[in-house]
Amino acid sequence: MVRVVTPDYWDDACKYLSRRDRVMRKLIPRFGEARLQSRGDAFTTLARSIVGQQISVKAAQAVWERFAALVPGPSTRIAPSAVLALPVEQLRAAGLSARKVEYLRDLATHFERGTVHVRQWADMDDEAIIEELVAIRGIGRWTAEMFLIFHLMRPNVMPYDDVGLLKGISLNYFSGEPVSRAEAREIGDAWAPFRSVATWYIWRSLDPLPVEY
């Protein structure tokens, strides 16, 4: 049985955002009791983030399911050693690009060798964790930010390089007009200190399928 964790700050964040932001005031009630959820496995969260790079939520889910079916055990707890044991051809056949296969294998190698400080992450600040993660091949700032949101459930992360977030801000705040990073940052300033929560609701406004990693 996989233990699912939800942030203890969620309800307070929703109240805060609803008071501060007219869009959030309308958006949050649409999704009822839905919450950000973490299944608590660092490697699986990072692997899902890599799979999801530059493709839609729906496409990422389809590829992830094919990938997870290749390894034993639940898809919520993929073992790094199991990934390293798979032939490259099998990984490619699941729909992963050659580059993503390289990234997943490199990530698995870091976990197998113990070169990532999993036990220390809870006590590190956001930027320190990002710095450590982007040192791994194939993990950029976006992937590190997804990790902060979906695994560590940090409340105040705003991934400005996320295409869905910028699209959602455009549709919800600018009537579909293109939005600059500066404009997105201005919107995000009003969401602090709960940018992660607002981002999650913006994603949901584009795709009712809950975003999970």
Coordinates of N, CA and C in Angstrom, one line a residue:
M1 N 0.8 -1.2 0.0 CA 0.0 0.0 0.0 C 0.9 1.3 0.0
V2 N 0.7 2.1 -1.0 CA 1.5 3.3 -1.1 C 0.8 4.5 -0.3
R3 N 1.6 5.1 0.6 CA 1.1 6.1 1.4 C 1.1 7.4 0.6
V4 N -0.1 8.0 0.5 CA -0.3 9.3 -0.2 C -0.3 10.4 0.8
V5 N 0.5 11.4 0.5 CA 0.6 12.6 1.5 C 0.0 13.8 0.8
T6 N -0.7 14.6 1.5 CA -1.2 15.9 1.0 C -0.6 17.0 1.9
P7 N -0.4 18.2 1.3 CA 0.2 19.3 2.1 C -0.8 19.8 3.2
D8 N -0.2 20.0 4.4 CA -1.0 20.5 5.5 C -1.4 21.9 5.4
Y9 N -0.7 22.6 4.4 CA -1.0 24.1 4.3 C -2.1 24.3 3.2
W10 N -2.6 23.3 2.6 CA -3.4 23.5 1.4 C -4.7 24.4 1.6
D11 N -5.4 24.0 2.7 CA -6.7 24.8 3.0 C -6.4 26.3 3.3
D12 N -5.3 26.5 4.1 CA -4.9 27.9 4.4 C -4.5 28.6 3.1
A13 N -3.8 27.9 2.2 CA -3.4 28.5 1.0 C -4.6 28.9 0.1
C14 N -5.5 28.0 0.0 CA -6.7 28.3 -0.8 C -7.5 29.5 -0.3
K15 N -7.6 29.6 1.0 CA -8.3 30.8 1.6 C -7.5 32.1 1.3
Y16 N -6.2 32.0 1.4 CA -5.3 33.1 1.2 C -5.4 33.6 -0.3
L17 N -5.3 32.6 -1.2 CA -5.3 32.9 -2.6 C -6.7 33.5 -3.1
S18 N -7.7 32.9 -2.5 CA -9.1 33.4 -2.8 C -9.3 34.8 -2.4
R19 N -8.7 35.2 -1.3 CA -8.8 36.6 -0.8 C -8.0 37.5 -1.7
R20 N -6.9 37.1 -2.2 CA -5.9 38.0 -2.8 C -6.1 38.1 -4.3
D21 N -6.8 37.1 -4.9 CA -6.8 37.0 -6.4 C -8.2 36.6 -6.9
R22 N -8.7 37.4 -7.8 CA -10.0 37.2 -8.4 C -10.1 35.9 -9.2
V23 N -9.1 35.6 -9.9 CA -9.1 34.3 -10.7 C -9.1 33.1 -9.8
M24 N -8.3 33.1 -8.8 CA -8.2 32.0 -7.9 C -9.6 31.8 -7.1
R25 N -10.2 33.0 -6.9 CA -11.5 32.9 -6.1 C -12.5 32.1 -6.9
K26 N -12.4 32.2 -8.2 CA -13.4 31.5 -9.1 C -12.9 30.0 -9.4
L27 N -11.6 29.9 -9.5 CA -11.0 28.6 -10.0 C -11.0 27.6 -8.9
I28 N -10.6 27.9 -7.7 CA -10.4 26.9 -6.6 C -11.7 26.1 -6.4
P29 N -12.9 26.8 -6.2 CA -14.1 26.0 -5.9 C -14.4 25.0 -7.0
R30 N -13.9 25.2 -8.2 CA -14.3 24.2 -9.3 C -13.7 22.8 -9.1
F31 N -12.7 22.7 -8.3 CA -12.1 21.4 -8.1 C -12.3 20.8 -6.7
G32 N -13.2 21.3 -6.0 CA -13.6 20.7 -4.8 C -12.5 20.3 -3.8
E33 N -12.5 19.1 -3.4 CA -11.5 18.6 -2.4 C -10.2 18.1 -3.1
A34 N -10.0 18.3 -4.3 CA -8.8 17.8 -5.0 C -7.6 18.5 -4.4
R35 N -6.5 17.7 -4.2 CA -5.3 18.2 -3.6 C -4.1 17.7 -4.3
L36 N -3.0 18.5 -4.2 CA -1.7 18.0 -4.6 C -1.4 16.8 -3.8
Q37 N -0.8 15.8 -4.4 CA -0.5 14.5 -3.7 C 1.0 14.1 -3.9
S38 N 1.6 13.7 -2.9 CA 3.0 13.1 -3.1 C 2.9 11.7 -2.6
R39 N 3.5 10.8 -3.4 CA 3.6 9.4 -3.0 C 4.9 9.1 -2.4
G40 N 5.8 10.1 -2.2 CA 6.9 9.9 -1.3 C 8.1 9.2 -1.9
D41 N 8.2 8.9 -3.2 CA 9.3 8.2 -3.7 C 10.1 9.2 -4.6
A42 N 11.3 9.5 -4.2 CA 12.1 10.6 -4.9 C 12.5 10.2 -6.3
F43 N 13.0 8.9 -6.5 CA 13.4 8.5 -7.8 C 12.2 8.5 -8.8
T44 N 11.1 8.0 -8.4 CA 9.9 7.9 -9.2 C 9.5 9.3 -9.6
T45 N 9.5 10.2 -8.7 CA 9.0 11.5 -9.0 C 9.9 12.2 -10.0
L46 N 11.2 12.1 -9.9 CA 12.2 12.6 -10.8 C 12.0 12.0 -12.2
A47 N 11.9 10.6 -12.2 CA 11.7 9.9 -13.4 C 10.5 10.4 -14.2
R48 N 9.4 10.6 -13.5 CA 8.1 11.0 -14.1 C 8.3 12.4 -14.7
S49 N 9.1 13.2 -14.0 CA 9.3 14.6 -14.5 C 10.1 14.5 -15.8
I50 N 11.1 13.7 -15.9 CA 11.9 13.5 -17.1 C 11.0 13.0 -18.2
V51 N 10.2 12.0 -17.9 CA 9.3 11.5 -19.0 C 8.3 12.6 -19.5
G52 N 7.9 13.5 -18.6 CA 6.9 14.6 -18.9 C 7.5 15.8 -19.6
Q53 N 8.8 15.9 -19.8 CA 9.4 17.1 -20.3 C 9.0 17.3 -21.8
Q54 N 8.5 18.5 -22.0 CA 8.2 19.0 -23.4 C 7.0 18.2 -24.1
I55 N 6.2 17.5 -23.3 CA 5.0 16.8 -23.9 C 3.8 17.1 -23.0
S56 N 2.6 16.8 -23.5 CA 1.4 17.1 -22.8 C 1.2 16.1 -21.6
V57 N 0.4 16.5 -20.7 CA 0.1 15.7 -19.5 C -0.5 14.3 -20.0
K58 N -1.3 14.3 -21.0 CA -1.9 13.1 -21.5 C -0.9 12.2 -22.2
A59 N 0.0 12.8 -23.0 CA 1.0 12.0 -23.7 C 2.0 11.4 -22.6
A60 N 2.4 12.3 -21.6 CA 3.3 11.8 -20.6 C 2.8 10.7 -19.8
Q61 N 1.5 10.7 -19.5 CA 0.8 9.6 -18.8 C 0.9 8.3 -19.6
A62 N 0.6 8.4 -20.9 CA 0.7 7.2 -21.7 C 2.1 6.6 -21.8
V63 N 3.1 7.4 -22.0 CA 4.5 6.9 -22.0 C 4.9 6.4 -20.7
W64 N 4.5 7.1 -19.6 CA 4.8 6.6 -18.3 C 4.2 5.2 -18.0
E65 N 3.0 5.0 -18.4 CA 2.4 3.7 -18.2 C 3.1 2.6 -18.9
R66 N 3.5 2.8 -20.2 CA 4.2 1.8 -20.9 C 5.6 1.6 -20.3
F67 N 6.2 2.6 -19.9 CA 7.6 2.5 -19.2 C 7.4 1.7 -17.9
A68 N 6.5 2.1 -17.1 CA 6.3 1.4 -15.8 C 6.0 0.0 -15.9
A69 N 5.3 -0.4 -17.0 CA 4.9 -1.8 -17.2 C 6.1 -2.7 -17.5
L70 N 7.2 -2.1 -17.8 CA 8.4 -2.8 -18.1 C 9.2 -3.3 -16.8
V71 N 8.9 -2.6 -15.7 CA 9.6 -3.0 -14.5 C 8.7 -3.6 -13.5
P72 N 9.2 -4.5 -12.6 CA 8.3 -5.1 -11.6 C 7.9 -4.2 -10.5
G73 N 6.8 -4.5 -9.8 CA 6.4 -3.7 -8.7 C 5.5 -2.5 -9.1
P74 N 5.0 -1.8 -8.2 CA 4.0 -0.7 -8.5 C 4.7 0.5 -9.2
S75 N 3.9 1.1 -10.1 CA 4.4 2.3 -10.9 C 4.7 3.5 -10.0
T76 N 4.2 3.4 -8.8 CA 4.5 4.6 -7.8 C 5.8 4.4 -7.1
R77 N 6.5 3.3 -7.3 CA 7.8 3.1 -6.7 C 8.7 2.3 -7.6
I78 N 9.3 3.0 -8.6 CA 10.2 2.4 -9.5 C 11.6 2.3 -8.9
A79 N 12.2 1.1 -9.0 CA 13.5 0.9 -8.5 C 14.6 1.3 -9.5
P80 N 15.6 2.2 -9.1 CA 16.6 2.6 -10.0 C 17.3 1.4 -10.7
S81 N 17.6 0.3 -9.9 CA 18.3 -0.9 -10.4 C 17.5 -1.5 -11.5
A82 N 16.1 -1.5 -11.4 CA 15.3 -2.1 -12.4 C 15.4 -1.4 -13.7
V83 N 15.5 0.0 -13.6 CA 15.6 0.8 -14.8 C 17.0 0.5 -15.5
L84 N 18.0 0.4 -14.7 CA 19.4 0.1 -15.3 C 19.4 -1.3 -15.9
A85 N 18.6 -2.2 -15.5 CA 18.6 -3.6 -16.0 C 17.8 -3.7 -17.3
L86 N 17.1 -2.7 -17.7 CA 16.3 -2.8 -19.0 C 17.2 -2.4 -20.2
P87 N 17.1 -3.2 -21.2 CA 17.8 -2.8 -22.5 C 17.3 -1.5 -23.0
V88 N 18.2 -0.7 -23.6 CA 17.8 0.6 -24.2 C 16.6 0.4 -25.2
E89 N 16.7 -0.7 -26.0 CA 15.7 -0.9 -27.0 C 14.3 -1.0 -26.4
Q90 N 14.2 -1.6 -25.3 CA 12.9 -1.7 -24.6 C 12.4 -0.3 -24.1
L91 N 13.2 0.4 -23.6 CA 12.9 1.8 -23.2 C 12.4 2.6 -24.3
R92 N 13.2 2.5 -25.4 CA 12.8 3.3 -26.6 C 11.4 2.8 -27.2
A93 N 11.1 1.6 -27.1 CA 9.9 1.0 -27.6 C 8.7 1.5 -26.7
A94 N 9.0 1.9 -25.5 CA 7.9 2.5 -24.7 C 7.5 3.9 -25.1
G95 N 8.3 4.5 -26.0 CA 7.9 5.8 -26.4 C 8.9 6.9 -25.9
L96 N 9.9 6.5 -25.3 CA 10.9 7.4 -24.8 C 11.9 7.8 -25.9
S97 N 12.3 9.0 -25.9 CA 13.3 9.5 -26.9 C 14.7 9.0 -26.4
A98 N 15.6 8.9 -27.3 CA 17.0 8.5 -27.0 C 17.5 9.3 -25.9
R99 N 17.3 10.6 -25.9 CA 17.8 11.5 -24.9 C 17.2 11.2 -23.5
K100 N 15.9 11.0 -23.5 CA 15.2 10.7 -22.2 C 15.7 9.3 -21.7
V101 N 16.0 8.4 -22.5 CA 16.5 7.1 -22.1 C 17.9 7.4 -21.4
E102 N 18.7 8.2 -22.0 CA 20.0 8.5 -21.4 C 19.8 9.2 -20.0
Y103 N 18.8 10.1 -20.0 CA 18.6 10.9 -18.7 C 18.1 9.9 -17.6
L104 N 17.2 9.0 -18.0 CA 16.6 8.1 -17.0 C 17.7 7.2 -16.4
R105 N 18.6 6.7 -17.3 CA 19.7 5.8 -16.9 C 20.7 6.6 -16.0
D106 N 20.9 7.8 -16.4 CA 21.9 8.6 -15.6 C 21.3 8.9 -14.2
L107 N 20.0 9.2 -14.2 CA 19.4 9.4 -12.9 C 19.4 8.2 -12.0
A108 N 19.1 7.0 -12.6 CA 19.1 5.8 -11.9 C 20.6 5.5 -11.3
T109 N 21.6 5.8 -12.1 CA 23.0 5.6 -11.7 C 23.3 6.5 -10.5
H110 N 22.8 7.7 -10.5 CA 23.1 8.6 -9.4 C 22.5 8.0 -8.1
F111 N 21.2 7.5 -8.2 CA 20.6 7.0 -7.0 C 21.2 5.7 -6.6
E112 N 21.6 4.9 -7.5 CA 22.3 3.6 -7.2 C 23.6 3.8 -6.5
R113 N 24.3 4.9 -6.9 CA 25.7 5.2 -6.3 C 25.6 6.0 -5.0
G114 N 24.4 6.5 -4.7 CA 24.2 7.3 -3.5 C 24.8 8.7 -3.6
T115 N 24.9 9.3 -4.9 CA 25.5 10.6 -5.1 C 24.4 11.7 -5.0
V116 N 23.2 11.4 -4.7 CA 22.2 12.4 -4.4 C 21.8 12.3 -2.9
H117 N 21.6 13.4 -2.3 CA 21.4 13.5 -0.8 C 20.0 13.4 -0.4
V118 N 19.3 12.3 -0.7 CA 17.9 12.2 -0.4 C 17.5 12.5 1.0
R119 N 18.2 12.1 2.0 CA 17.8 12.3 3.4 C 18.0 13.7 3.9
Q120 N 18.8 14.5 3.1 CA 19.1 15.8 3.5 C 18.1 16.8 2.9
W121 N 17.4 16.4 1.8 CA 16.6 17.4 1.1 C 15.6 18.1 2.0
A122 N 15.0 17.4 2.9 CA 14.0 18.0 3.7 C 14.5 19.2 4.5
D123 N 15.7 19.3 4.8 CA 16.3 20.4 5.5 C 17.0 21.4 4.7
M124 N 17.0 21.2 3.3 CA 17.6 22.2 2.4 C 16.6 23.2 1.9
D125 N 17.1 24.4 1.5 CA 16.1 25.3 0.9 C 16.0 25.1 -0.5
D126 N 14.9 25.7 -1.2 CA 14.6 25.4 -2.5 C 15.8 25.5 -3.5
E127 N 16.4 26.6 -3.4 CA 17.5 26.9 -4.4 C 18.7 25.9 -4.2
A128 N 19.0 25.5 -3.0 CA 20.0 24.5 -2.8 C 19.7 23.2 -3.4
I129 N 18.4 22.8 -3.3 CA 18.0 21.5 -3.9 C 18.1 21.6 -5.4
I130 N 17.6 22.7 -5.9 CA 17.7 22.9 -7.4 C 19.1 22.8 -7.9
E131 N 20.0 23.4 -7.2 CA 21.4 23.4 -7.5 C 22.0 22.0 -7.6
E132 N 21.6 21.2 -6.6 CA 22.1 19.8 -6.6 C 21.5 19.0 -7.7
L133 N 20.2 19.2 -8.0 CA 19.5 18.4 -9.0 C 19.9 18.7 -10.4
V134 N 20.2 20.0 -10.7 CA 20.5 20.3 -12.0 C 22.0 19.9 -12.4
A135 N 22.7 19.4 -11.4 CA 24.0 18.9 -11.6 C 23.9 17.5 -12.2
I136 N 22.7 16.8 -12.1 CA 22.5 15.5 -12.7 C 22.2 15.7 -14.2
R137 N 22.8 15.0 -15.1 CA 22.6 15.1 -16.5 C 21.1 14.9 -16.8
G138 N 20.5 15.9 -17.6 CA 19.1 15.8 -18.0 C 18.1 16.4 -17.1
I139 N 18.6 16.9 -16.0 CA 17.6 17.6 -15.1 C 18.0 19.1 -15.1
G140 N 17.0 19.8 -15.7 CA 17.2 21.3 -15.7 C 16.3 21.9 -14.6
R141 N 16.3 23.2 -14.6 CA 15.6 23.9 -13.5 C 14.1 23.4 -13.5
W142 N 13.4 23.3 -14.6 CA 12.0 22.9 -14.7 C 11.8 21.6 -13.9
T143 N 12.6 20.6 -14.2 CA 12.5 19.3 -13.6 C 12.7 19.4 -12.1
A144 N 13.7 20.2 -11.7 CA 14.0 20.4 -10.3 C 12.8 21.0 -9.6
E145 N 12.1 22.0 -10.3 CA 11.0 22.7 -9.7 C 9.8 21.7 -9.6
M146 N 9.6 20.8 -10.6 CA 8.5 19.8 -10.5 C 8.8 18.9 -9.2
F147 N 10.0 18.6 -9.0 CA 10.4 17.8 -7.8 C 10.0 18.5 -6.5
L148 N 10.4 19.8 -6.5 CA 10.0 20.6 -5.3 C 8.5 20.6 -5.0
I149 N 7.8 20.8 -6.1 CA 6.3 20.8 -6.0 C 5.7 19.5 -5.6
F150 N 6.1 18.5 -6.4 CA 5.3 17.2 -6.3 C 5.9 16.2 -5.3
H151 N 7.2 16.3 -5.0 CA 7.7 15.4 -4.0 C 7.9 16.0 -2.7
L152 N 8.6 17.1 -2.6 CA 8.8 17.8 -1.3 C 7.6 18.7 -0.9
M153 N 6.7 18.9 -1.9 CA 5.5 19.7 -1.7 C 5.8 21.1 -1.1
R154 N 6.9 21.7 -1.6 CA 7.2 23.1 -1.2 C 6.1 24.1 -1.7
P155 N 5.7 25.0 -0.8 CA 4.5 25.8 -1.1 C 4.7 26.9 -2.1
N156 N 5.9 27.4 -2.3 CA 6.1 28.7 -3.0 C 7.0 28.6 -4.2
V157 N 6.8 27.5 -5.0 CA 7.6 27.3 -6.2 C 6.8 27.8 -7.4
M158 N 7.4 28.6 -8.3 CA 6.7 29.0 -9.6 C 7.6 28.7 -10.8
P159 N 7.3 27.7 -11.5 CA 8.1 27.3 -12.6 C 7.9 28.1 -13.9
Y160 N 8.6 29.2 -14.0 CA 8.4 30.2 -15.1 C 8.7 29.6 -16.5
D161 N 9.4 28.5 -16.6 CA 9.7 27.9 -17.9 C 8.6 26.8 -18.3
D162 N 7.6 26.7 -17.4 CA 6.6 25.7 -17.7 C 5.6 26.3 -18.7
V163 N 5.5 25.6 -19.9 CA 4.6 26.1 -21.0 C 3.1 26.1 -20.5
G164 N 2.7 25.1 -19.8 CA 1.3 25.1 -19.3 C 1.0 26.2 -18.4
L165 N 1.9 26.5 -17.5 CA 1.7 27.6 -16.6 C 1.5 28.9 -17.3
L166 N 2.4 29.2 -18.3 CA 2.3 30.5 -19.0 C 1.0 30.5 -19.9
K167 N 0.7 29.4 -20.5 CA -0.6 29.3 -21.2 C -1.8 29.6 -20.3
G168 N -1.8 28.9 -19.1 CA -2.9 29.1 -18.2 C -3.0 30.5 -17.7
I169 N -1.9 31.2 -17.4 CA -1.9 32.6 -17.0 C -2.5 33.4 -18.2
S170 N -2.0 33.1 -19.4 CA -2.5 33.9 -20.6 C -4.0 33.8 -20.7
L171 N -4.6 32.6 -20.5 CA -6.0 32.4 -20.7 C -6.8 32.9 -19.5
N172 N -6.3 32.8 -18.3 CA -7.1 33.1 -17.1 C -6.9 34.6 -16.8
Y173 N -5.8 35.2 -17.2 CA -5.6 36.6 -16.7 C -5.5 37.6 -17.9
F174 N -5.2 37.2 -19.1 CA -4.9 38.1 -20.2 C -5.8 37.8 -21.4
S175 N -6.9 37.1 -21.2 CA -7.9 36.8 -22.3 C -7.2 36.1 -23.5
G176 N -6.2 35.3 -23.2 CA -5.6 34.5 -24.3 C -4.4 35.2 -25.0
E177 N -4.1 36.4 -24.6 CA -3.0 37.1 -25.2 C -1.7 36.5 -24.7
P178 N -0.6 36.5 -25.6 CA 0.7 36.0 -25.1 C 1.1 36.8 -23.8
V179 N 1.8 36.0 -22.9 CA 2.2 36.6 -21.7 C 3.7 36.5 -21.5
S180 N 4.3 37.5 -21.1 CA 5.8 37.5 -20.9 C 6.1 37.0 -19.5
R181 N 7.4 36.6 -19.4 CA 7.8 36.2 -18.0 C 7.6 37.2 -17.0
A182 N 7.9 38.5 -17.4 CA 7.7 39.6 -16.4 C 6.2 39.7 -16.0
E183 N 5.3 39.5 -16.9 CA 3.9 39.6 -16.6 C 3.5 38.4 -15.7
A184 N 4.0 37.2 -16.0 CA 3.8 36.0 -15.2 C 4.3 36.2 -13.8
R185 N 5.5 36.8 -13.7 CA 6.2 37.1 -12.4 C 5.3 38.0 -11.6
E186 N 4.7 39.0 -12.2 CA 3.9 39.9 -11.5 C 2.6 39.2 -10.9
I187 N 2.0 38.4 -11.7 CA 0.9 37.6 -11.2 C 1.4 36.7 -10.0
G188 N 2.5 36.1 -10.2 CA 3.1 35.2 -9.2 C 3.4 35.9 -7.9
D189 N 3.8 37.2 -8.0 CA 4.0 37.9 -6.8 C 2.8 38.0 -5.8
A190 N 1.6 38.1 -6.5 CA 0.4 38.2 -5.7 C 0.0 36.8 -5.1
W191 N 0.6 35.7 -5.6 CA 0.3 34.4 -5.1 C 1.2 34.0 -3.9
A192 N 2.4 34.6 -3.8 CA 3.3 34.3 -2.7 C 2.6 34.5 -1.4
P193 N 2.9 33.6 -0.4 CA 3.9 32.5 -0.4 C 3.3 31.2 -0.8
F194 N 2.3 31.2 -1.6 CA 1.7 29.9 -2.1 C 1.7 29.7 -3.6
R195 N 2.8 30.1 -4.2 CA 2.8 30.0 -5.7 C 2.6 28.6 -6.2
S196 N 3.1 27.6 -5.5 CA 2.9 26.2 -5.9 C 1.4 25.8 -6.0
V197 N 0.6 26.3 -5.0 CA -0.8 25.9 -5.0 C -1.5 26.6 -6.2
A198 N -1.2 27.9 -6.4 CA -1.8 28.6 -7.5 C -1.4 28.0 -8.8
T199 N -0.2 27.6 -9.0 CA 0.3 27.0 -10.2 C -0.5 25.7 -10.5
W200 N -0.7 24.9 -9.4 CA -1.4 23.6 -9.5 C -2.9 23.9 -10.1
Y201 N -3.5 24.9 -9.5 CA -4.9 25.2 -10.0 C -4.9 25.8 -11.4
I202 N -3.8 26.5 -11.8 CA -3.7 26.9 -13.2 C -3.6 25.7 -14.1
W203 N -2.8 24.8 -13.8 CA -2.7 23.5 -14.6 C -4.0 22.8 -14.7
R204 N -4.7 22.8 -13.6 CA -6.0 22.1 -13.6 C -7.0 22.8 -14.5
S205 N -6.9 24.1 -14.6 CA -7.8 24.9 -15.5 C -7.6 24.5 -16.9
L206 N -6.4 24.0 -17.3 CA -6.2 23.6 -18.7 C -6.5 22.2 -18.9
D207 N -6.4 21.3 -17.9 CA -6.6 19.9 -18.0 C -7.1 19.3 -16.7
P208 N -8.4 19.0 -16.7 CA -9.0 18.5 -15.4 C -8.3 17.3 -14.8
L209 N -7.5 16.6 -15.6 CA -6.7 15.4 -15.1 C -5.7 15.9 -14.1
P210 N -5.8 15.5 -12.9 CA -4.8 15.9 -11.9 C -3.4 15.7 -12.3
V211 N -2.6 16.7 -12.1 CA -1.1 16.6 -12.5 C -0.5 15.8 -11.3
E212 N 0.2 14.7 -11.7 CA 0.8 13.9 -10.7 C 2.2 13.5 -11.2
Y213 N 3.1 13.3 -10.2 CA 4.5 12.8 -10.5 C 4.9 11.7 -9.6

